[in-house]
PDB file of C-alpha atoms in Angstrom:
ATOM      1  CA  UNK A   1      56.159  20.015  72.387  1.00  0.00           C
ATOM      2  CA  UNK A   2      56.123  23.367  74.733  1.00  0.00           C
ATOM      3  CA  UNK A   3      56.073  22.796  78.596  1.00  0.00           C
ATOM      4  CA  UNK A   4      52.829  23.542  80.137  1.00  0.00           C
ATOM      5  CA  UNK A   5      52.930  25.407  83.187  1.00  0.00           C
ATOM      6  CA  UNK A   6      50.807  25.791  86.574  1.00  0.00           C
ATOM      7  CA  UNK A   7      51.061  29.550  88.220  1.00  0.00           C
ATOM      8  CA  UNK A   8      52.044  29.588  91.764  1.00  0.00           C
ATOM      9  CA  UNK A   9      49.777  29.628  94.533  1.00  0.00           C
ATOM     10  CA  UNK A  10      48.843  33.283  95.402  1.00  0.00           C
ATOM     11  CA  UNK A  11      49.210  35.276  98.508  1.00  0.00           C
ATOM     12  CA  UNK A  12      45.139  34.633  99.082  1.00  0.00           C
ATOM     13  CA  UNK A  13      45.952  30.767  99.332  1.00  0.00           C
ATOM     14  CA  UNK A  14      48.708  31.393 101.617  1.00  0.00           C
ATOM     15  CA  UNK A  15      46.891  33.614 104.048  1.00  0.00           C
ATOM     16  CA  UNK A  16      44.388  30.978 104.048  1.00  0.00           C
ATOM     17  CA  UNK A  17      46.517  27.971 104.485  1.00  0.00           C
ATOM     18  CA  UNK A  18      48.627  30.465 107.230  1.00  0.00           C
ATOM     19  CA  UNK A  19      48.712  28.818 111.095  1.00  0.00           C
ATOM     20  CA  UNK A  20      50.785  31.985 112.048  1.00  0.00           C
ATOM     21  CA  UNK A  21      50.881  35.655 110.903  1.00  0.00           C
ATOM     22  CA  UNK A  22      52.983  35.659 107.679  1.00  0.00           C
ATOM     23  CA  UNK A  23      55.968  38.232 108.234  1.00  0.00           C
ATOM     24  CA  UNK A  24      57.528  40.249 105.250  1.00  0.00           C
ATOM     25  CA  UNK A  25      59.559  42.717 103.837  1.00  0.00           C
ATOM     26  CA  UNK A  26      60.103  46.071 101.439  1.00  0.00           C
ATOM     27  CA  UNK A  27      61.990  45.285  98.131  1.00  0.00           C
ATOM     28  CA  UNK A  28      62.855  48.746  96.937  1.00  0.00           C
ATOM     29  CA  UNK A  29      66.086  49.121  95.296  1.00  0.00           C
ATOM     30  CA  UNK A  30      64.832  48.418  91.985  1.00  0.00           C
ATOM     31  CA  UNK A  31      67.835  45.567  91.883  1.00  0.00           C
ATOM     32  CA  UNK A  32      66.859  41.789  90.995  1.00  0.00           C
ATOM     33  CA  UNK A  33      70.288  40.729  92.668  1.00  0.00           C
ATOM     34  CA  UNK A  34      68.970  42.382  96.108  1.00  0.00           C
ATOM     35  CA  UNK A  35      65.682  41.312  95.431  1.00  0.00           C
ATOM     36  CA  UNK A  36      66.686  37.422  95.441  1.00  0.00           C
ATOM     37  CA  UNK A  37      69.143  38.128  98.038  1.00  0.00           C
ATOM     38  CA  UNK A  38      66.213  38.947 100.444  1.00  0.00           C
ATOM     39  CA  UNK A  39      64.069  35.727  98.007  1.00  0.00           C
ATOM     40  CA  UNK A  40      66.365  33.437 100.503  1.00  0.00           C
ATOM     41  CA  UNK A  41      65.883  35.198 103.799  1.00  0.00           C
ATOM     42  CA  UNK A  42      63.358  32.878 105.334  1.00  0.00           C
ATOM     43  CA  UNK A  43      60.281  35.624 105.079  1.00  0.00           C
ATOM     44  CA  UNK A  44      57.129  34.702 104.096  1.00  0.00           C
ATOM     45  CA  UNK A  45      56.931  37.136 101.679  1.00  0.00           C
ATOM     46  CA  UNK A  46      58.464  40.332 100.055  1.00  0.00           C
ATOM     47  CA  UNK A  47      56.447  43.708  98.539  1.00  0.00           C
ATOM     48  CA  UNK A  48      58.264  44.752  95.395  1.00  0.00           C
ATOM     49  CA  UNK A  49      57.312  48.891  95.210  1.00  0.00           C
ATOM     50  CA  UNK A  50      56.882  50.978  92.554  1.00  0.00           C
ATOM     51  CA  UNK A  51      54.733  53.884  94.532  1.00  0.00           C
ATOM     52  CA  UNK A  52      57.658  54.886  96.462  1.00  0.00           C
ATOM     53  CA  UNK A  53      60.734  53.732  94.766  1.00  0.00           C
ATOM     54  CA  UNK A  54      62.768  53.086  91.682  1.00  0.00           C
ATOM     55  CA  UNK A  55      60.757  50.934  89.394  1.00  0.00           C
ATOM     56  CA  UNK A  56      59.538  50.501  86.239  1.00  0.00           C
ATOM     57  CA  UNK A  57      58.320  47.568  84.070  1.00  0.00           C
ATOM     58  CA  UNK A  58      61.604  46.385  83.434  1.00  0.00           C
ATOM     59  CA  UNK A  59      63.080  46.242  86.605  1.00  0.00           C
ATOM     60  CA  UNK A  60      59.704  44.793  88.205  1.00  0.00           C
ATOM     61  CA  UNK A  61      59.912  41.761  85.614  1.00  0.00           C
ATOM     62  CA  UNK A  62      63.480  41.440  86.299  1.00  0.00           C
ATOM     63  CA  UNK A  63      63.170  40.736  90.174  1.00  0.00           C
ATOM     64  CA  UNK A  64      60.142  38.637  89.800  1.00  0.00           C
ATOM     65  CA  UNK A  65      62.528  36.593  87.530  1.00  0.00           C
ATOM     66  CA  UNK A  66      64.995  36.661  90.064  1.00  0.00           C
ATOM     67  CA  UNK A  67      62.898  35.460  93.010  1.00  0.00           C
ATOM     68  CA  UNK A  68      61.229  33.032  90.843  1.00  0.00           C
ATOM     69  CA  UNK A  69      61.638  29.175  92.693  1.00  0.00           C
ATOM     70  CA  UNK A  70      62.681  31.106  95.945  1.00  0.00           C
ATOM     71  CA  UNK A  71      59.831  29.721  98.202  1.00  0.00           C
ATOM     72  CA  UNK A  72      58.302  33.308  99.261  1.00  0.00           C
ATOM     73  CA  UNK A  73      55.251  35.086  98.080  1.00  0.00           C
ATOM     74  CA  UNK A  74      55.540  38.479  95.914  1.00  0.00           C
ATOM     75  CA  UNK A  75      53.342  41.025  96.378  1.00  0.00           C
ATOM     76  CA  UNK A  76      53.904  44.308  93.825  1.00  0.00           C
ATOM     77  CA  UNK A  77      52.768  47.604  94.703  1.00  0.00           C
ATOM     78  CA  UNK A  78      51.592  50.065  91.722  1.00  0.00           C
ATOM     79  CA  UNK A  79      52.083  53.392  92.305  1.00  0.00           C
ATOM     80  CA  UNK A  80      48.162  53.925  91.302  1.00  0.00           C
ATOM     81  CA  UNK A  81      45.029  52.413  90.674  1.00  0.00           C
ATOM     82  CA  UNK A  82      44.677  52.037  87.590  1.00  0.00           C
ATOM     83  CA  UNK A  83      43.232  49.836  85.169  1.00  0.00           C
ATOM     84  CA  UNK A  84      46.231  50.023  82.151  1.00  0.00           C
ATOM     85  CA  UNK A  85      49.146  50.267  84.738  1.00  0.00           C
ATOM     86  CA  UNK A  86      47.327  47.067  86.507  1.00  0.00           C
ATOM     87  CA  UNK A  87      47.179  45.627  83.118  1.00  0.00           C
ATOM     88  CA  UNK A  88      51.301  45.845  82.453  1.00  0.00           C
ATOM     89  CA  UNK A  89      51.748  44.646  85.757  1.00  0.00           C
ATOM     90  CA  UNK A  90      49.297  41.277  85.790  1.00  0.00           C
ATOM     91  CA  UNK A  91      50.522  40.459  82.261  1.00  0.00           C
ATOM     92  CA  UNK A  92      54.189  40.657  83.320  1.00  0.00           C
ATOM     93  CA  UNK A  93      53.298  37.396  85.719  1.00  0.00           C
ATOM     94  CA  UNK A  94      52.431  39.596  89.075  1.00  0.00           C
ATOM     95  CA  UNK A  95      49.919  37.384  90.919  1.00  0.00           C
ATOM     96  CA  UNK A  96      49.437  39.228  93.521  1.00  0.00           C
ATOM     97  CA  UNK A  97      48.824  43.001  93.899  1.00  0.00           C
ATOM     98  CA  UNK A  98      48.804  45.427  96.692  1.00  0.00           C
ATOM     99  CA  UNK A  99      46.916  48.426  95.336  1.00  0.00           C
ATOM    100  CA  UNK A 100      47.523  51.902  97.440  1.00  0.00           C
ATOM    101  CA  UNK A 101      45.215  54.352  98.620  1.00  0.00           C
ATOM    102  CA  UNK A 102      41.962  52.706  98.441  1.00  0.00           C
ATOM    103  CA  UNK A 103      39.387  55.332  99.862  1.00  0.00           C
ATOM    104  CA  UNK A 104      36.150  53.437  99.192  1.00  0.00           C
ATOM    105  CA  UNK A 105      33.870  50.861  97.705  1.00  0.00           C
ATOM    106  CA  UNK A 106      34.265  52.277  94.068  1.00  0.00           C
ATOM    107  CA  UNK A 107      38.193  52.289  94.108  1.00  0.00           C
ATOM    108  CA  UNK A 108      37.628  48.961  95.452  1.00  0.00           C
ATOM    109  CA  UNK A 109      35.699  47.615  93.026  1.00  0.00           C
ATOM    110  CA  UNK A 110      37.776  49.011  90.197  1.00  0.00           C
ATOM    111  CA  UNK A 111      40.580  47.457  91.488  1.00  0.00           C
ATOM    112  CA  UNK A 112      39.323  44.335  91.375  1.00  0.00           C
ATOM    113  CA  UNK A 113      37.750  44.988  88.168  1.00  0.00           C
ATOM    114  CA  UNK A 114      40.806  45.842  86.304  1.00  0.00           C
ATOM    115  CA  UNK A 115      42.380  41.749  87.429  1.00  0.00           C
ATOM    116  CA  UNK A 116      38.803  40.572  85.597  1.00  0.00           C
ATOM    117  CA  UNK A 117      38.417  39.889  81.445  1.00  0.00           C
ATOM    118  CA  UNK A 118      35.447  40.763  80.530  1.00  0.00           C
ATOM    119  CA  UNK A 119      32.197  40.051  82.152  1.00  0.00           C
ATOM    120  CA  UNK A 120      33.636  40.284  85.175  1.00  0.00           C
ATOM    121  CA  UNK A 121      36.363  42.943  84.991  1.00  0.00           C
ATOM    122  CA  UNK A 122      37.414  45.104  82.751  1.00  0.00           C
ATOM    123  CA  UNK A 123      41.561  43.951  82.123  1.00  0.00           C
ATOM    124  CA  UNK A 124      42.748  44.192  78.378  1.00  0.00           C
ATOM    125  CA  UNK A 125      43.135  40.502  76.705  1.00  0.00           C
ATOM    126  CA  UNK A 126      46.725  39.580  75.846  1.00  0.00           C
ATOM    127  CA  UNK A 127      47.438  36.556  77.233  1.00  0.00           C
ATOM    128  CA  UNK A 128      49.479  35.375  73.757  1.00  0.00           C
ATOM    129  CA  UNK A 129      52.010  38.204  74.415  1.00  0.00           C
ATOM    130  CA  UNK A 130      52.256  37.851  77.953  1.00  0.00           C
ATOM    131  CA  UNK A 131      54.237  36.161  80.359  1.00  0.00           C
ATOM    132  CA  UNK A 132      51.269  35.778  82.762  1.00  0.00           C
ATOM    133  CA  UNK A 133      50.050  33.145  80.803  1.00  0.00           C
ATOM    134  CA  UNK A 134      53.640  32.094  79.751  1.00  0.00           C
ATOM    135  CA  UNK A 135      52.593  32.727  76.340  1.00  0.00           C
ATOM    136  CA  UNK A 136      49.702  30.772  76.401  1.00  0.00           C
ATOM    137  CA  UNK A 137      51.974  27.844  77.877  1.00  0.00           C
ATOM    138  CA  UNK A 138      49.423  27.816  81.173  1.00  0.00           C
ATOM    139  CA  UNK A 139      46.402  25.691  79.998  1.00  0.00           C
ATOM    140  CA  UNK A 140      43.076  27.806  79.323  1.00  0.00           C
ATOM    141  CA  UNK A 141      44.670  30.824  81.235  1.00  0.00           C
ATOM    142  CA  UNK A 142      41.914  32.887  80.278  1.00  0.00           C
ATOM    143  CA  UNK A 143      39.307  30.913  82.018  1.00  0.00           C
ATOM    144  CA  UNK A 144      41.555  30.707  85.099  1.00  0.00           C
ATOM    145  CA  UNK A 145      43.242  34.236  85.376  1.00  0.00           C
ATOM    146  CA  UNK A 146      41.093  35.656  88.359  1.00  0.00           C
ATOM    147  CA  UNK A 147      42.052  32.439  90.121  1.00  0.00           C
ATOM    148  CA  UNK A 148      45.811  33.181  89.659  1.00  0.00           C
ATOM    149  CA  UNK A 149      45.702  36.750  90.936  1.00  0.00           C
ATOM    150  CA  UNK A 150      45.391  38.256  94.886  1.00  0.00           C
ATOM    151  CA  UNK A 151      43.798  41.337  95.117  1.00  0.00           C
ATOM    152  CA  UNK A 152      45.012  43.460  98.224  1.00  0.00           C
ATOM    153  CA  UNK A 153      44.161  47.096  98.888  1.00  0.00           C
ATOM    154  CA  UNK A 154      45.626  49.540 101.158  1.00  0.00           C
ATOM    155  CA  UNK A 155      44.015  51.448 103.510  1.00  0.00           C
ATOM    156  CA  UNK A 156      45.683  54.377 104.473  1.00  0.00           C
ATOM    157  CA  UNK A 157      43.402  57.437 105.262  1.00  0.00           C
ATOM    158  CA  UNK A 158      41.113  58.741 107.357  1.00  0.00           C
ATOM    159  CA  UNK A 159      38.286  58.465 104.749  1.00  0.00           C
ATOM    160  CA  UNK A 160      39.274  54.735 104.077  1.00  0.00           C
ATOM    161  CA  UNK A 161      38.924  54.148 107.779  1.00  0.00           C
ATOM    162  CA  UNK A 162      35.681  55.410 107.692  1.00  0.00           C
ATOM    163  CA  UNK A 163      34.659  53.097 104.760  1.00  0.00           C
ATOM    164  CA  UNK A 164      36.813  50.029 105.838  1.00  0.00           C
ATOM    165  CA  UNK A 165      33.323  47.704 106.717  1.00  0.00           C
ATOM    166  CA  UNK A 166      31.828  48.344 103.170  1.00  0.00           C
ATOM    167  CA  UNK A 167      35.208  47.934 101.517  1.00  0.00           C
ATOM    168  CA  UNK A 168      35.841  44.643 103.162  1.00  0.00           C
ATOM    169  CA  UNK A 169      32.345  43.670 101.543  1.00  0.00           C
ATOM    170  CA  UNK A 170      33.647  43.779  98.089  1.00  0.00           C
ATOM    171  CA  UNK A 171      33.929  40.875  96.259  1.00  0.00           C
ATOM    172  CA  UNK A 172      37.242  40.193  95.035  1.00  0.00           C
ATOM    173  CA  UNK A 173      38.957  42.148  97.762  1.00  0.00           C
ATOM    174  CA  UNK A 174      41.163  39.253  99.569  1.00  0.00           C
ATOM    175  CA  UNK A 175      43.099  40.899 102.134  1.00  0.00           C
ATOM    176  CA  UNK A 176      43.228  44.728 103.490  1.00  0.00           C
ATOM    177  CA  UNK A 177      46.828  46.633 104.631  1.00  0.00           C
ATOM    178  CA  UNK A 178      46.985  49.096 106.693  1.00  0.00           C
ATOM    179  CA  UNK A 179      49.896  52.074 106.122  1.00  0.00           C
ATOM    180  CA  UNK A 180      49.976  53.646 109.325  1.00  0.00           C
ATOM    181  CA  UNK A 181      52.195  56.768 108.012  1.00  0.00           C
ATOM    182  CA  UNK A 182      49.780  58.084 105.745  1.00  0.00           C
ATOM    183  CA  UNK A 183      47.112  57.575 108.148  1.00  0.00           C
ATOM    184  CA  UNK A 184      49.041  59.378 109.996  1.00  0.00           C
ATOM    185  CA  UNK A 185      49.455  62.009 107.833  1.00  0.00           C
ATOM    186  CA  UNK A 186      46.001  61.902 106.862  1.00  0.00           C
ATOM    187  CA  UNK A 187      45.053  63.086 110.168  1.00  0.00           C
ATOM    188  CA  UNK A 188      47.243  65.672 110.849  1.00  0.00           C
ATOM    189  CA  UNK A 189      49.493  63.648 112.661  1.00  0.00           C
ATOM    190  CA  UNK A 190      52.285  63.651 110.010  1.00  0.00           C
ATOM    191  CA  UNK A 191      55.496  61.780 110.838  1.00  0.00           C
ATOM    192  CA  UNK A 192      53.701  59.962 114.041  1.00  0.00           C
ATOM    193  CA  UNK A 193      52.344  57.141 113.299  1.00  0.00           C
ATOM    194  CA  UNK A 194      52.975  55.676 117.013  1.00  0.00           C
ATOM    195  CA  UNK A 195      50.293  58.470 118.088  1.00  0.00           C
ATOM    196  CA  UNK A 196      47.423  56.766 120.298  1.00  0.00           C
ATOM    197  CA  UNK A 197      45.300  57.987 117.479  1.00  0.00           C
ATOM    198  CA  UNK A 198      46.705  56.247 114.513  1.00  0.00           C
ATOM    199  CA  UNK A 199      47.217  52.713 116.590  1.00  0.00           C
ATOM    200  CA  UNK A 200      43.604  53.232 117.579  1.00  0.00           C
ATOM    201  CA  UNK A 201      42.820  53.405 113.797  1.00  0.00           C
ATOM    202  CA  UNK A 202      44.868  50.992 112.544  1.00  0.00           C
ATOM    203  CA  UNK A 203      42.975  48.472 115.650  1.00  0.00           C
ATOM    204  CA  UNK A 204      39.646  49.353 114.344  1.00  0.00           C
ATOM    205  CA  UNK A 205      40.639  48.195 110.941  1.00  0.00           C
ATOM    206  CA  UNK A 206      42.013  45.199 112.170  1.00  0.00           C
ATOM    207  CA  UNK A 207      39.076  44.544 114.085  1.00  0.00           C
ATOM    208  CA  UNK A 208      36.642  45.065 111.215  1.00  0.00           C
ATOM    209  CA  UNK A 209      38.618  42.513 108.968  1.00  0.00           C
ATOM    210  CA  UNK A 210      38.364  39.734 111.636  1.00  0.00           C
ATOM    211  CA  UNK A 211      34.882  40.495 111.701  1.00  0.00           C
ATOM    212  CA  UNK A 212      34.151  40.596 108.062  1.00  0.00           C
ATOM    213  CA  UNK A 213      36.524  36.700 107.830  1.00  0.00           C
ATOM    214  CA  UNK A 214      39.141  38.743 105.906  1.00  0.00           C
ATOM    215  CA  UNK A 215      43.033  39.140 106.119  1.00  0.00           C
ATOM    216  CA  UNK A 216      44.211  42.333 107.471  1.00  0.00           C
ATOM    217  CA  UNK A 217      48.523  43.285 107.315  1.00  0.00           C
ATOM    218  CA  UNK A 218      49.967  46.217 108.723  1.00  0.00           C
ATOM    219  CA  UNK A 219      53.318  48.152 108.178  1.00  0.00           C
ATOM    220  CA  UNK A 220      55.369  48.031 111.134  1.00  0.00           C
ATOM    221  CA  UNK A 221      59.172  48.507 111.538  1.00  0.00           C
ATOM    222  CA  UNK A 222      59.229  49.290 114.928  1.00  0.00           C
ATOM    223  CA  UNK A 223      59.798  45.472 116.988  1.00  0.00           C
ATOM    224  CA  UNK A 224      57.227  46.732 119.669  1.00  0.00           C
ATOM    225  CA  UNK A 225      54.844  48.066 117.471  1.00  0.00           C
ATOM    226  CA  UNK A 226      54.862  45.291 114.957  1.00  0.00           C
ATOM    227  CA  UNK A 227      54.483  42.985 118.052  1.00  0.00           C
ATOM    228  CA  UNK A 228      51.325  45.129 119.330  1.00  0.00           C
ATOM    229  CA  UNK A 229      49.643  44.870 115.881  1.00  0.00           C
ATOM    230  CA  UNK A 230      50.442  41.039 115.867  1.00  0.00           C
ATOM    231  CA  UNK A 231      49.145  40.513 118.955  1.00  0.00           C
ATOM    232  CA  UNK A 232      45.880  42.919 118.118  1.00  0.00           C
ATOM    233  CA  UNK A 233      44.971  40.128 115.213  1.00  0.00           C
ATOM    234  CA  UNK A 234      47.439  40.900 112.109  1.00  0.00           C
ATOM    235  CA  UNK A 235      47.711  38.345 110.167  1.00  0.00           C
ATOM    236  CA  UNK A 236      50.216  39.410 107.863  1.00  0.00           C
ATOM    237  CA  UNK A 237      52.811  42.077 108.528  1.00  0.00           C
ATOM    238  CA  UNK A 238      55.630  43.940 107.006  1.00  0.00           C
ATOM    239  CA  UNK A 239      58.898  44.448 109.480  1.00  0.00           C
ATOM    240  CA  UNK A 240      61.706  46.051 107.519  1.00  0.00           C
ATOM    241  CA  UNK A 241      63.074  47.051 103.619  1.00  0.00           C
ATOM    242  CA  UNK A 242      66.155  46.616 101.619  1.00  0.00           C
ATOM    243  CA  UNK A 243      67.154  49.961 101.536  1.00  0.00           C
ATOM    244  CA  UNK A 244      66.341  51.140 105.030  1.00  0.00           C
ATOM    245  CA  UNK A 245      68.184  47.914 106.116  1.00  0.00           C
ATOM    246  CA  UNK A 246      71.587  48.994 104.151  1.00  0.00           C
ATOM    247  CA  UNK A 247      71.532  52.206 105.548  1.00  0.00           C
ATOM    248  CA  UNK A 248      71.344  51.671 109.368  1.00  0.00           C
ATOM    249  CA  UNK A 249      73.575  48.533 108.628  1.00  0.00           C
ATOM    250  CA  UNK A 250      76.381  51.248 106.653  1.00  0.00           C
ATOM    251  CA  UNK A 251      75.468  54.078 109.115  1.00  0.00           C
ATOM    252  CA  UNK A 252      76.818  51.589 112.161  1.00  0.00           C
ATOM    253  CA  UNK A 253      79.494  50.537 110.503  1.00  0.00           C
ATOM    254  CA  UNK A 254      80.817  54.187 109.794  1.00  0.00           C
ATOM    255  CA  UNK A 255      79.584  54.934 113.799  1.00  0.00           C
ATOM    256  CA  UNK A 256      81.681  51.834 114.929  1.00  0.00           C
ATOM    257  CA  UNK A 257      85.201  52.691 112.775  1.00  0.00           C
ATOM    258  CA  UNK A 258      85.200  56.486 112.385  1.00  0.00           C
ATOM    259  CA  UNK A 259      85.824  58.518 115.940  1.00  0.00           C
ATOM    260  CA  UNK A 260      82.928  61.015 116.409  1.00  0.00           C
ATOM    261  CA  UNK A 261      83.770  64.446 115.778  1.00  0.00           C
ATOM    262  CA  UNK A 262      86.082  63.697 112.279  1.00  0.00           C
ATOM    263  CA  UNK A 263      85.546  65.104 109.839  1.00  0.00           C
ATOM    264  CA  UNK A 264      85.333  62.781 106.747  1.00  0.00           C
ATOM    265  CA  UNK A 265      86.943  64.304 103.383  1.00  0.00           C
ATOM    266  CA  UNK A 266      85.880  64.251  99.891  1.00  0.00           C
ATOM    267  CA  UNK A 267      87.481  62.459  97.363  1.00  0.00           C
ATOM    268  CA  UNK A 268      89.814  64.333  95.009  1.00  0.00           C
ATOM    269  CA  UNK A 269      88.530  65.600  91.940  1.00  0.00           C
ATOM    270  CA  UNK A 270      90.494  64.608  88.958  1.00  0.00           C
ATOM    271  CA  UNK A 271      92.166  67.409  87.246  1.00  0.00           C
ATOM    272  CA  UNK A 272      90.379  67.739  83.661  1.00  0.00           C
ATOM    273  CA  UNK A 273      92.781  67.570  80.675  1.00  0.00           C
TER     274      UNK A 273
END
């Protein structure tokens, strides 16, 4: 007889069961090996991206694969919001989504409506087909689908600010994040997202969610700044990535062993025969 299956818990249930903010990081190499290297870290919980980085539907099923049994909580990012793209992604097995730029209650509500079957949503049945359901493996899956799946949305511009209360209203909206660069950007303030304006932003959101009983998370690599946030009522926060991680970690290494001031040569080029 097959094995029938339970999902995980989601992000949603964690945030609820949390006693502490729940700390995280990037995964955007596209590689499942880095992906479960970082799986074992001790976070709380990694966001696999696909706005900003190398990945496709392949490599996103890959790494959930590879952190699969790790005990951390995967969050994917799409690089839109859209209803066929959210589609792939939840019948892949992605439980929980973190959907960018989210400007207002309609984006909202299409989010949300594209994790729904039908009356509720709007998300394409293929649950036979689809590792969500582990080929129909996960008892009445179809019944219990919206139970399996987190629903977080990014706010990231000044218009989404602006908005925030009435987007925190929608139902099926579990948890708000807040990307402080394109905020930044957003308000002329491009590449500053320490500016008192952006932090005071980024407070009123946070603010708003405690108000409206709702998770807020916030991007914040800088210790100080993450700390601020933390303090200021984040309850979930992300505090470094895989590739921004190698690269300080190679650029100290070549700053430790290689006197300033020489000059580092190319490699040869073979001769061509």
């Amino acid at each position: 007889m097959p094995l029938r299956v339970e999902p995980d818990a989601t992000f949603r249930d964690a945030l609820i069961a949390a006693d502490r903010p729940l700390a995280g990081m990037w995964v955007c190499s596209g590689s499942p090996l880095i992906a479960e290297l970082c799986a074992g870290a001790g976070l709380d919980w990694l966001l696999i991206d696909a706005e900003h980085s190398p990945n496709g539907l392949e490599s996103i099923l890959a790494q959930l694969q590879a952190v699969n049994g790790y005990p951390v909580h995967t969050l994917v990012r799409p690089p839109v919001n859209d209803t066929v793209v959210i589609k792939q992604y939840l019948d892949l097995g992605v439980q929980n989504l973190l959907v960018p730029m989210v400007n207002s209650v309609a984006e909202a509500e299409a989010a949300v409506a594209a994790t729904r079957y039908p009356p509720q949503g709007v998300r394409g049945v293929g649950s036979a087909l689809a590792r969500a359901a582990r080929w129909n493996r996960v008892p009445d899956y179809l019944a219990r689908a919206s139970e399996t799946i987190s629903v977080t949305v990014q706010i990231e511009s000044t218009t989404a600010v602006e908005a925030v209360e009435d987007i925190l209203k929608v139902d099926g909206v579990d948890a708000i994040f807040l990307g402080p660069s394109d905020l930044a950007a957003s308000m002329g303030l491009l590449g500053q997202q320490e500016h008192a304006e952006v932090r005071a932003a980024v407070e009123h959101c946070l603010k708003a969610a405690t108000a409206a009983g709702k998770p807020a998370g916030v991007n914040a690599f800088d210790p100080g700044t993450a700390r601020h946030y933390l303090d200021g009522g984040a309850d979930f926060i992300l505090v470094g990535a895989d590739v921004a991680l190698l690269a300080r970690g190679s650029e100290a290494l070549a700053a430790r062993y290689i006197p300033q001031g020489a000059v580092v040569e190319p490699a040869e080029t073979p001769a061509s025969y």
